[in-house]
PDB file of C-alpha atoms in Angstrom:
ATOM      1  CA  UNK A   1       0.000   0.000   0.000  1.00  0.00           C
ATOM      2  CA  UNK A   2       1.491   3.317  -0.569  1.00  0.00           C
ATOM      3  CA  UNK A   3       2.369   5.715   1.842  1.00  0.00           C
ATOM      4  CA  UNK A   4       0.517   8.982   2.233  1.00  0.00           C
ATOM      5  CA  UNK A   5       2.982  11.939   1.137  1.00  0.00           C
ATOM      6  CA  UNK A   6       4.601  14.422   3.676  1.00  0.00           C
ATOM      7  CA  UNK A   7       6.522  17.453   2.714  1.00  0.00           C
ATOM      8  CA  UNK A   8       9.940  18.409   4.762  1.00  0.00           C
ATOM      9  CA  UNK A   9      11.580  21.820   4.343  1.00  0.00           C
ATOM     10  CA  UNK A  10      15.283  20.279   4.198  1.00  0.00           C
ATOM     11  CA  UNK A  11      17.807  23.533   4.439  1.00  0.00           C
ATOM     12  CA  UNK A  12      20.495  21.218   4.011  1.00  0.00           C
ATOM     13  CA  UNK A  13      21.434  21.242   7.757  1.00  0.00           C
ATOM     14  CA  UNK A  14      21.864  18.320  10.345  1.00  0.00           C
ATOM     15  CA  UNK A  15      18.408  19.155  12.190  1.00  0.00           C
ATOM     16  CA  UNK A  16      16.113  18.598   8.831  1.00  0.00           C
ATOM     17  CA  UNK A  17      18.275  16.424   7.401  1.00  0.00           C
ATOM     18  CA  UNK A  18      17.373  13.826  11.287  1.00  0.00           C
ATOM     19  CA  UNK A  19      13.502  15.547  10.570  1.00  0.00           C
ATOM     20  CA  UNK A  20      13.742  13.363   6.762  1.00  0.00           C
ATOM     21  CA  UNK A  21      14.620  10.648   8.440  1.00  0.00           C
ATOM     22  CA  UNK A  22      11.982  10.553  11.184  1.00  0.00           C
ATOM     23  CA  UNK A  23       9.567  11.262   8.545  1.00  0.00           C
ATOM     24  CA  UNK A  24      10.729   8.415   5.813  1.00  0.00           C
ATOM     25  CA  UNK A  25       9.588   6.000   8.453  1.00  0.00           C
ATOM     26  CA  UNK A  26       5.995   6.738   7.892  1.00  0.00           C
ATOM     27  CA  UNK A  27       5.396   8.883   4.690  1.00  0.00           C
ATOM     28  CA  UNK A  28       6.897   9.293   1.259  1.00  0.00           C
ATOM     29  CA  UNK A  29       8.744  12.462   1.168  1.00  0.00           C
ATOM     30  CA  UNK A  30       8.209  15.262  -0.950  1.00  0.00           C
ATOM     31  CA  UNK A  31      11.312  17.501  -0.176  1.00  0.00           C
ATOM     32  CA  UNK A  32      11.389  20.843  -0.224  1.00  0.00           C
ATOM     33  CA  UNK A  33      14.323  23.607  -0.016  1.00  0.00           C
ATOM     34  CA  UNK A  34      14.211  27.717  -0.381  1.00  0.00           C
ATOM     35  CA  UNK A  35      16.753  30.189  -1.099  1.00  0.00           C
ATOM     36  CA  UNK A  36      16.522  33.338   0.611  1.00  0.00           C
ATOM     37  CA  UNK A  37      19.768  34.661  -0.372  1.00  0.00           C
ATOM     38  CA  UNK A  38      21.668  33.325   2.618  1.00  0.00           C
ATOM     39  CA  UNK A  39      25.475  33.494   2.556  1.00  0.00           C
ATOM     40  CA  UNK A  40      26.240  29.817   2.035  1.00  0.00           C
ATOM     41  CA  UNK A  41      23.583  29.578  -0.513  1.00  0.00           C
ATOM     42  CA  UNK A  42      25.023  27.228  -3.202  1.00  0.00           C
ATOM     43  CA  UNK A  43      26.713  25.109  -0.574  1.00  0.00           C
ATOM     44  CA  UNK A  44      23.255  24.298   1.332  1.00  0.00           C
ATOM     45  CA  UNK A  45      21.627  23.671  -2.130  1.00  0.00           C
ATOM     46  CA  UNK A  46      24.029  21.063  -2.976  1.00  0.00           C
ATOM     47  CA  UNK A  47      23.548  19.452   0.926  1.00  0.00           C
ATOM     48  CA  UNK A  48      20.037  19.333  -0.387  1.00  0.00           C
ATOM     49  CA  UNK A  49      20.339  18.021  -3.361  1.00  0.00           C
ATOM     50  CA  UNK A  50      22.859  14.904  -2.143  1.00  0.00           C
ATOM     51  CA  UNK A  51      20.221  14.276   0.376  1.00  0.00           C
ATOM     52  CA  UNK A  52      17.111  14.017  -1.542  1.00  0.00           C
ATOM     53  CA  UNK A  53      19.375  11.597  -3.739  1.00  0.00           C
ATOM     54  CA  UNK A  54      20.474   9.257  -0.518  1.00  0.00           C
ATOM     55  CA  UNK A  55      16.186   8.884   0.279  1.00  0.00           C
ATOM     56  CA  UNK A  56      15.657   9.035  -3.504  1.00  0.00           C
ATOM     57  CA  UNK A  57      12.714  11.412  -3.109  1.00  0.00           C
ATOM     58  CA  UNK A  58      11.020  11.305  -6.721  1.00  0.00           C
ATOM     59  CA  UNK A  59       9.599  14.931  -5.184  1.00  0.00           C
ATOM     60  CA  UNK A  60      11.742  17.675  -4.292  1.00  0.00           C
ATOM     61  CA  UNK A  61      11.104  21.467  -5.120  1.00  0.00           C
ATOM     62  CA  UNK A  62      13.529  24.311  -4.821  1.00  0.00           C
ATOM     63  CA  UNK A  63      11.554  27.707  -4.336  1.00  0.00           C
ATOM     64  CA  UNK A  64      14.002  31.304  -4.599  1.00  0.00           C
ATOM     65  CA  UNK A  65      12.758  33.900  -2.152  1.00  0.00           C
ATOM     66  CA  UNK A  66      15.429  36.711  -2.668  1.00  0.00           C
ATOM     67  CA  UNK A  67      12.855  39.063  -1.803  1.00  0.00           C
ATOM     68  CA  UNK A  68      14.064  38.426   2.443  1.00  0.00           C
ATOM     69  CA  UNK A  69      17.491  39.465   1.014  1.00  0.00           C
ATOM     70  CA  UNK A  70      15.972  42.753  -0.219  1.00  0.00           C
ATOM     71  CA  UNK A  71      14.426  43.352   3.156  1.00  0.00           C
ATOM     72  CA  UNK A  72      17.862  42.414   5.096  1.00  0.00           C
ATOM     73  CA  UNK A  73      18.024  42.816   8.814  1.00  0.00           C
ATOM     74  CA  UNK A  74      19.837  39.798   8.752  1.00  0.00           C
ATOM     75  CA  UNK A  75      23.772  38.815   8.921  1.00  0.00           C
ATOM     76  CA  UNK A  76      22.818  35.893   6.822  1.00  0.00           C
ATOM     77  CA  UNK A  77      21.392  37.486   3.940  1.00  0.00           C
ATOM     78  CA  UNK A  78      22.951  41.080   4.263  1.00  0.00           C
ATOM     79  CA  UNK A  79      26.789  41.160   3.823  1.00  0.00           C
ATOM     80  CA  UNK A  80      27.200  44.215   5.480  1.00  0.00           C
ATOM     81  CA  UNK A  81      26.282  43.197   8.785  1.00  0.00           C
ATOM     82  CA  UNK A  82      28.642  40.460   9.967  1.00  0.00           C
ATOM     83  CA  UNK A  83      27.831  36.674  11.202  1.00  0.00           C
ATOM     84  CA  UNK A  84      28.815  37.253  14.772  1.00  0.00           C
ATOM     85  CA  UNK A  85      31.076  34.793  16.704  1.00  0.00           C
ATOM     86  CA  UNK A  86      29.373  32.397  18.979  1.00  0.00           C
ATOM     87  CA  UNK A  87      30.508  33.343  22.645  1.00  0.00           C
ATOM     88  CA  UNK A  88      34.180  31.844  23.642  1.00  0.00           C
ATOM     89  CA  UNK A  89      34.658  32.071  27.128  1.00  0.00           C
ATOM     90  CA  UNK A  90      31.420  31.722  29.775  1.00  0.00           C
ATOM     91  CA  UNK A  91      31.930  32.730  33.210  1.00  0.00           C
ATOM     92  CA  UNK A  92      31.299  30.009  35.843  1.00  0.00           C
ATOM     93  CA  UNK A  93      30.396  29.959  39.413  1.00  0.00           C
ATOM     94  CA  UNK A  94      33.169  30.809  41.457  1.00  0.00           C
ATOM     95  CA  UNK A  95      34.933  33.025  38.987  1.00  0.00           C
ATOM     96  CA  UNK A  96      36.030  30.528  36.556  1.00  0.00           C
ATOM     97  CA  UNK A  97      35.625  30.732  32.671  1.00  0.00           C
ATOM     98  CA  UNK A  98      34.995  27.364  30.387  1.00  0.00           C
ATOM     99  CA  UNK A  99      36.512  27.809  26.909  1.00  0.00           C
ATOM    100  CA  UNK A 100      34.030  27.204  23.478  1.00  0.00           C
ATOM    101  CA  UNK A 101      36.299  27.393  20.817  1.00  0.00           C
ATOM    102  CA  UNK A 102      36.116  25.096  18.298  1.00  0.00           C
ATOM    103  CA  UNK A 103      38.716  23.132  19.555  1.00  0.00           C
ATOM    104  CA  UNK A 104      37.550  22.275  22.659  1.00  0.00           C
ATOM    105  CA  UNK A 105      34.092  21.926  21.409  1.00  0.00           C
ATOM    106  CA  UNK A 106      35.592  19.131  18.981  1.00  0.00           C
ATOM    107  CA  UNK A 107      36.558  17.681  22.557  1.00  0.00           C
ATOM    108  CA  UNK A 108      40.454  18.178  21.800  1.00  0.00           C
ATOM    109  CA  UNK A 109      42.336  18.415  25.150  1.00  0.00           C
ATOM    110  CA  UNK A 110      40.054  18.009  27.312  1.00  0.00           C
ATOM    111  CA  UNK A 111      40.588  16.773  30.742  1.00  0.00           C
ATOM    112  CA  UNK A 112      38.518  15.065  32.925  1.00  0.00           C
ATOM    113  CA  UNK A 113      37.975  17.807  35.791  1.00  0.00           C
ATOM    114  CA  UNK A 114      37.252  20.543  32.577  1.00  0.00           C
ATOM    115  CA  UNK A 115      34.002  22.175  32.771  1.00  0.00           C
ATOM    116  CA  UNK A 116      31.429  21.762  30.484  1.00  0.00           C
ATOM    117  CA  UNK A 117      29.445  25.223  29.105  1.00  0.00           C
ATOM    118  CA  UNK A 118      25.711  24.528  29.919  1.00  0.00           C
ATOM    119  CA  UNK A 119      23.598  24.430  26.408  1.00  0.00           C
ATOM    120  CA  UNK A 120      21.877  27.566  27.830  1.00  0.00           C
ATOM    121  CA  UNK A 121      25.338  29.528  27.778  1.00  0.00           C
ATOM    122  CA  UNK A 122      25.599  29.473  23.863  1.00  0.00           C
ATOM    123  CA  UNK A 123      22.383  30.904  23.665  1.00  0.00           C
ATOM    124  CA  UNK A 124      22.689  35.107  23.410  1.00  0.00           C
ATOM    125  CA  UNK A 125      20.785  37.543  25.377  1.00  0.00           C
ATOM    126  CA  UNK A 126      18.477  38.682  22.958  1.00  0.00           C
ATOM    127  CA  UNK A 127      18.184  37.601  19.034  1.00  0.00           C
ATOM    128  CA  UNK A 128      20.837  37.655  17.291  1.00  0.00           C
ATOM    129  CA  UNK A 129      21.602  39.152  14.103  1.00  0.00           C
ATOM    130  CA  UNK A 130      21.298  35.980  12.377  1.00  0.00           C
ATOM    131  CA  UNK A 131      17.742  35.951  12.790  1.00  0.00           C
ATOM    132  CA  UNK A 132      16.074  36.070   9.379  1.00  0.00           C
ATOM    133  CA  UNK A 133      12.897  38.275   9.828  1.00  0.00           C
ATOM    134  CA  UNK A 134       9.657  36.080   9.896  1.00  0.00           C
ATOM    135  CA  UNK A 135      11.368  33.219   7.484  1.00  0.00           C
ATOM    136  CA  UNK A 136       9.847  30.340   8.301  1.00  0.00           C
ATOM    137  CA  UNK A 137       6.639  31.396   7.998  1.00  0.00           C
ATOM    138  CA  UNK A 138       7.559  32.397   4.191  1.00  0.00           C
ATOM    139  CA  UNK A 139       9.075  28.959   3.979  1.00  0.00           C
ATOM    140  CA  UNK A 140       5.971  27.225   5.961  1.00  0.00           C
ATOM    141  CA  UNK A 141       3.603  29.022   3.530  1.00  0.00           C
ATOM    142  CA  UNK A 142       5.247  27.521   0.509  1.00  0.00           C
ATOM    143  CA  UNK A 143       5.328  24.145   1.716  1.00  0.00           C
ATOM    144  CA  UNK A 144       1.318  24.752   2.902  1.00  0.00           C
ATOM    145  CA  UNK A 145       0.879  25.797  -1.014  1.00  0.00           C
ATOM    146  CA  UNK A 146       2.815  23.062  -1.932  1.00  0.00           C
ATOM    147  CA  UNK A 147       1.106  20.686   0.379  1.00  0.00           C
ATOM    148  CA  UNK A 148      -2.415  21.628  -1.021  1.00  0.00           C
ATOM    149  CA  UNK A 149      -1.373  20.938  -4.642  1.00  0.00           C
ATOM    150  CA  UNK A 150       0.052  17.248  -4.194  1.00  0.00           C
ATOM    151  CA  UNK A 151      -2.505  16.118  -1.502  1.00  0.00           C
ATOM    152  CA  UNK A 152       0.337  15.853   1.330  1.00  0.00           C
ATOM    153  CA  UNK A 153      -1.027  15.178   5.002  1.00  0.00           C
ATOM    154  CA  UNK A 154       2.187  17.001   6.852  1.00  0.00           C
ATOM    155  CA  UNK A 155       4.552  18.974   7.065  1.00  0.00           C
ATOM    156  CA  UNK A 156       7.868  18.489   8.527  1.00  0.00           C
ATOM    157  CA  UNK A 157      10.149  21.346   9.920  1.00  0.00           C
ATOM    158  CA  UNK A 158      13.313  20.600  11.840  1.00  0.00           C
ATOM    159  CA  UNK A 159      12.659  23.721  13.948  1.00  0.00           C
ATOM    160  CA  UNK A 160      14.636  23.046  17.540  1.00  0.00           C
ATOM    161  CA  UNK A 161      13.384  25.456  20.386  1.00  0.00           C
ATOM    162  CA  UNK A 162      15.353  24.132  23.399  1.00  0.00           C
ATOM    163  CA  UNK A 163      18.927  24.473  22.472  1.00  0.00           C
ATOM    164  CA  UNK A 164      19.072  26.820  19.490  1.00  0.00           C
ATOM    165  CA  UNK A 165      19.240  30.408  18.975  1.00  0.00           C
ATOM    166  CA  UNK A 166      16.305  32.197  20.407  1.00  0.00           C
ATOM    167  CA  UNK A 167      14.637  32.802  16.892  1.00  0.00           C
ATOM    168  CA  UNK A 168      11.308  33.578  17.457  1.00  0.00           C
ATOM    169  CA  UNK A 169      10.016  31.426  15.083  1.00  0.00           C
ATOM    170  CA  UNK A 170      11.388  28.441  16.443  1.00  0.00           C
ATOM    171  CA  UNK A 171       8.864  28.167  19.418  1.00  0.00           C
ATOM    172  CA  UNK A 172       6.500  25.539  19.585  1.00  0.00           C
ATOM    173  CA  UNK A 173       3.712  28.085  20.168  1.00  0.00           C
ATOM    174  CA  UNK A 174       4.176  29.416  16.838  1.00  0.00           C
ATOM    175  CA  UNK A 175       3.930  26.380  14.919  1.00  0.00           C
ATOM    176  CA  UNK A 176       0.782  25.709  17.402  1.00  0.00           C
ATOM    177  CA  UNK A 177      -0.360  29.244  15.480  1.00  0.00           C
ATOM    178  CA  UNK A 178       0.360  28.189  12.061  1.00  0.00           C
ATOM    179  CA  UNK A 179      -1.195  24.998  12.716  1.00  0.00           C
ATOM    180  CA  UNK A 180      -4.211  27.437  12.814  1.00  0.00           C
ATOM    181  CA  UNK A 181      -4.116  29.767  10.161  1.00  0.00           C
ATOM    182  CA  UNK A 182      -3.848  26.850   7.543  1.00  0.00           C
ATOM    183  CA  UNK A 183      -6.555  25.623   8.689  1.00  0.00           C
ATOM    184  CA  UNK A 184      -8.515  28.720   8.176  1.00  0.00           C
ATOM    185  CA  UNK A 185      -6.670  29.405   4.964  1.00  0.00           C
ATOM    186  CA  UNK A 186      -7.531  25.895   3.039  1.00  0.00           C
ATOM    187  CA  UNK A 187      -9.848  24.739   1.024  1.00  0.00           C
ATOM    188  CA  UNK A 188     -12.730  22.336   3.770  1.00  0.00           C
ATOM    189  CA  UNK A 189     -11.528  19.439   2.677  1.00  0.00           C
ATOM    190  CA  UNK A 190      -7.691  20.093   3.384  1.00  0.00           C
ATOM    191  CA  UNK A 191      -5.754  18.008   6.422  1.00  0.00           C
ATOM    192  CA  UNK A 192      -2.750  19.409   6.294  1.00  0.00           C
ATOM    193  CA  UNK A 193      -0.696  19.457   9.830  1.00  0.00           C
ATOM    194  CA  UNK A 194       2.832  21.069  10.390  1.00  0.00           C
ATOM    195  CA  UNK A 195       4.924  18.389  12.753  1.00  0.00           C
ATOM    196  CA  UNK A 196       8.131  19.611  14.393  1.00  0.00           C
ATOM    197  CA  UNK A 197       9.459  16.062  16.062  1.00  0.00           C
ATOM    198  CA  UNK A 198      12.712  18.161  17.254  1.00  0.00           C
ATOM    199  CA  UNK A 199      11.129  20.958  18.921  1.00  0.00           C
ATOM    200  CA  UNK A 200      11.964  19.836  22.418  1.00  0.00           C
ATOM    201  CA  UNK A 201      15.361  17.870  21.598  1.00  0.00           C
ATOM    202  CA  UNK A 202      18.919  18.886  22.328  1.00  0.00           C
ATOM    203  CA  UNK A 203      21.544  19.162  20.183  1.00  0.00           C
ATOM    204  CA  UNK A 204      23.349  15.843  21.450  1.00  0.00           C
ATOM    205  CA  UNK A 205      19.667  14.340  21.028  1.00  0.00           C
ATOM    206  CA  UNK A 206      19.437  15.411  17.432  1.00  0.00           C
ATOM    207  CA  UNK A 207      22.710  13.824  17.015  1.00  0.00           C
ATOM    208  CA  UNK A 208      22.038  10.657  18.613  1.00  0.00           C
ATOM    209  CA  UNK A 209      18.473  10.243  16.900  1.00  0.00           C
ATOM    210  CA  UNK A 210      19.872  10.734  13.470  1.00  0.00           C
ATOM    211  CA  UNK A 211      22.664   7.906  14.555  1.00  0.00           C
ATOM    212  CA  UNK A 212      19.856   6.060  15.093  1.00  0.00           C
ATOM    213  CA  UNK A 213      17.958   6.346  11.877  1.00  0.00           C
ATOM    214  CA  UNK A 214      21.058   5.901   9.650  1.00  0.00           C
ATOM    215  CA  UNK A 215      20.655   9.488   8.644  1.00  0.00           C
ATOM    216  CA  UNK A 216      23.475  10.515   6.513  1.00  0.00           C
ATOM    217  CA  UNK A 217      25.149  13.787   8.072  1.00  0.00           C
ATOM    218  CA  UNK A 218      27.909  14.084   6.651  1.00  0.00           C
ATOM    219  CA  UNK A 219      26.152  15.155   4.087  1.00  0.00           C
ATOM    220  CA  UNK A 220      24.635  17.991   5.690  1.00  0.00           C
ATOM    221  CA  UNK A 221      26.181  21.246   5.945  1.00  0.00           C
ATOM    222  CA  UNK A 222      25.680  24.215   9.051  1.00  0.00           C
ATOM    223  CA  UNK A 223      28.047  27.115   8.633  1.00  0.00           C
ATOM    224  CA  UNK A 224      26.726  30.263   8.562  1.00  0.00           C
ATOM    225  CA  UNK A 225      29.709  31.743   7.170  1.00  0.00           C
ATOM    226  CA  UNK A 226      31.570  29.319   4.862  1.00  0.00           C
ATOM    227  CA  UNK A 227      30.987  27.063   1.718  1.00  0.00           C
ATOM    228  CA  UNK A 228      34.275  24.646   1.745  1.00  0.00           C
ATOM    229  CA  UNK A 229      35.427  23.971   5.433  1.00  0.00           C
ATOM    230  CA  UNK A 230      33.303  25.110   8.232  1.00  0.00           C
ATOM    231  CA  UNK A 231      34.160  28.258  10.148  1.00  0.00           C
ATOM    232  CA  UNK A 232      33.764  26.559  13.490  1.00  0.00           C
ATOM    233  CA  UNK A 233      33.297  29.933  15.585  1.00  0.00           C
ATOM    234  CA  UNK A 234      29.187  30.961  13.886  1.00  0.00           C
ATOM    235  CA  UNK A 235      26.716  29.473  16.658  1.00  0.00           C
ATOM    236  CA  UNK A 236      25.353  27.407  14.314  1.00  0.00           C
ATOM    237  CA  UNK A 237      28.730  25.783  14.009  1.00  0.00           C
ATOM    238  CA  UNK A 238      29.069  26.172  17.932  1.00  0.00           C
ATOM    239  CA  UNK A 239      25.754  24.590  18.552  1.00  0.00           C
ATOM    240  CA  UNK A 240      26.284  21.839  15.963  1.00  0.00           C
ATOM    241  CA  UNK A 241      30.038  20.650  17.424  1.00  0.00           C
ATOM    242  CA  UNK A 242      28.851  20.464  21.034  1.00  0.00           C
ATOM    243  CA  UNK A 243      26.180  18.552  20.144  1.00  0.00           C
ATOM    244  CA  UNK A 244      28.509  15.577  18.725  1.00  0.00           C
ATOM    245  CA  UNK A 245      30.750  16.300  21.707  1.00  0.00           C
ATOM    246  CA  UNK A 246      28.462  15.787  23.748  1.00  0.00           C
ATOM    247  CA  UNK A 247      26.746  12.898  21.651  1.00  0.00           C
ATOM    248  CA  UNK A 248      30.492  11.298  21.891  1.00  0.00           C
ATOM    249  CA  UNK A 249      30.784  11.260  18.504  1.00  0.00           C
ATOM    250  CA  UNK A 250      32.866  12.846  15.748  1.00  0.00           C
ATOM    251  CA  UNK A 251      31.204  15.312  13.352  1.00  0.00           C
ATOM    252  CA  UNK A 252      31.810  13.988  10.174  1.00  0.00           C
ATOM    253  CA  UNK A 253      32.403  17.459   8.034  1.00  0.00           C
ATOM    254  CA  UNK A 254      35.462  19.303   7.129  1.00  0.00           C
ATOM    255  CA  UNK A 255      36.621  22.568   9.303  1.00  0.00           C
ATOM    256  CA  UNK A 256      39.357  24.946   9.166  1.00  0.00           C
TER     257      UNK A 256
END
């Protein structure tokens, strides 16, 4: 019997990259990616492109949005404002500092007694400049679009709220919202639900579940900044390596 059809927004990153996976057990996928413009652009698409090909998704769209690089506001799409540098040094109780650089986050020379920076310490004070304004509900409204046209019963978004940036659109109350407005915006007859299975996962978590599932990431790509080896300092890079430190498990891409 074939499966019903579920859409996942794959950016070409390790979170919706573990999201195709946990959806392949149930649905067909129909993947979908969207340029916005971002810096690493071409180097995402192709992350894409070689994962589609390792679930051999017969449906995959690839939407342009450069309009959100018009807009700006963001480091990621405007290349005058820079991708900031996740947080180094945290202080600790007592006085002391624990060291995130990429080195230590890759779990090289570390001893026992070191301390280990609490997932809450990457995150920054307020949103950072990486935040892309209101994206994923451009993104969300394709795939709803999408969704609509080839009778698909879900939609998957890697979005992670615990242990991520702060973005605003990454809570789980606004996907509870946009849960809503499709279905006020659809035709009657249309069941279309957006699932986020990572919402409430850790980094290490991701990491493990996509061990798990056989998911292939090392062909996903997270830099902010870079297209060839991986910067290693962006908090996406940041949040990525401590999660396969903490996983206890080597991250299988290239950085400088």
């Amino acid at each position: 019997m074939n499966k019903d059809l579920a859409i996942v927004l794959v950016s070409g990153g390790m979170d919706s990259c573990v999201t195709a996976a946990i959806a392949r057990e149930q649905y067909e996928l129909a993947l979908l990616h969207v340029n916005y413009g971002q810096l690493t652009e071409d180097r995402e698409l192709r992350a894409f492109h070689e994962i589609a090909d390792h679930y051999e998704a017969a449906h995959r769209l690839v939407v342009s949005i450069e309009h959100l690089k018009v807009i700006g506001g963001s480091s990621l799409t405007d290349q005058a404002i820079p991708v900031p540098e996740a947080p180094h040094l945290h202080p600790l109780p007592g006085g002391e500092r624990s060291s995130t650089s990429p080195s230590t986050l890759r779990g090289e020379g570390r001893g026992e007694g070191e301390l280990r920076t609490p997932n809450s310490e990457l995150r920054t004070a307020s949103v950072p400049s990486t935040y892309v304004p209101f994206r994923n509900a451009h993104l969300l409204s394709i795939a709803v679009s999408w969704a609509e046209v080839i009778i698909a019963r879900k939609i998957f978004i890697g979005a992670v709220e615990e242990d991520s940036s702060g973005y605003p659109d990454c809570r789980e109350s606004f996907y509870q919202a946009f849960n809503r407005a499709v279905e006020e915006g659809t035709k009657p007859e249309t069941r279309i639900e957006i699932v986020t299975p990572l919402i409430h996962l850790k980094k290490s978590e991701i990491v493990r579940k996509g061990i798990d599932l056989k998911a292939p990431l090392q062909l996903t790509w997270s830099c902010y900044r870079n297209s060839d080896k991986a910067c290693g300092t962006c908090e996406s890079c940041a949040l990525r390596l401590k999660g396969f430190r903490e996983a206890g498990v080597k991250d299988p891409i290239p950085y400088i």
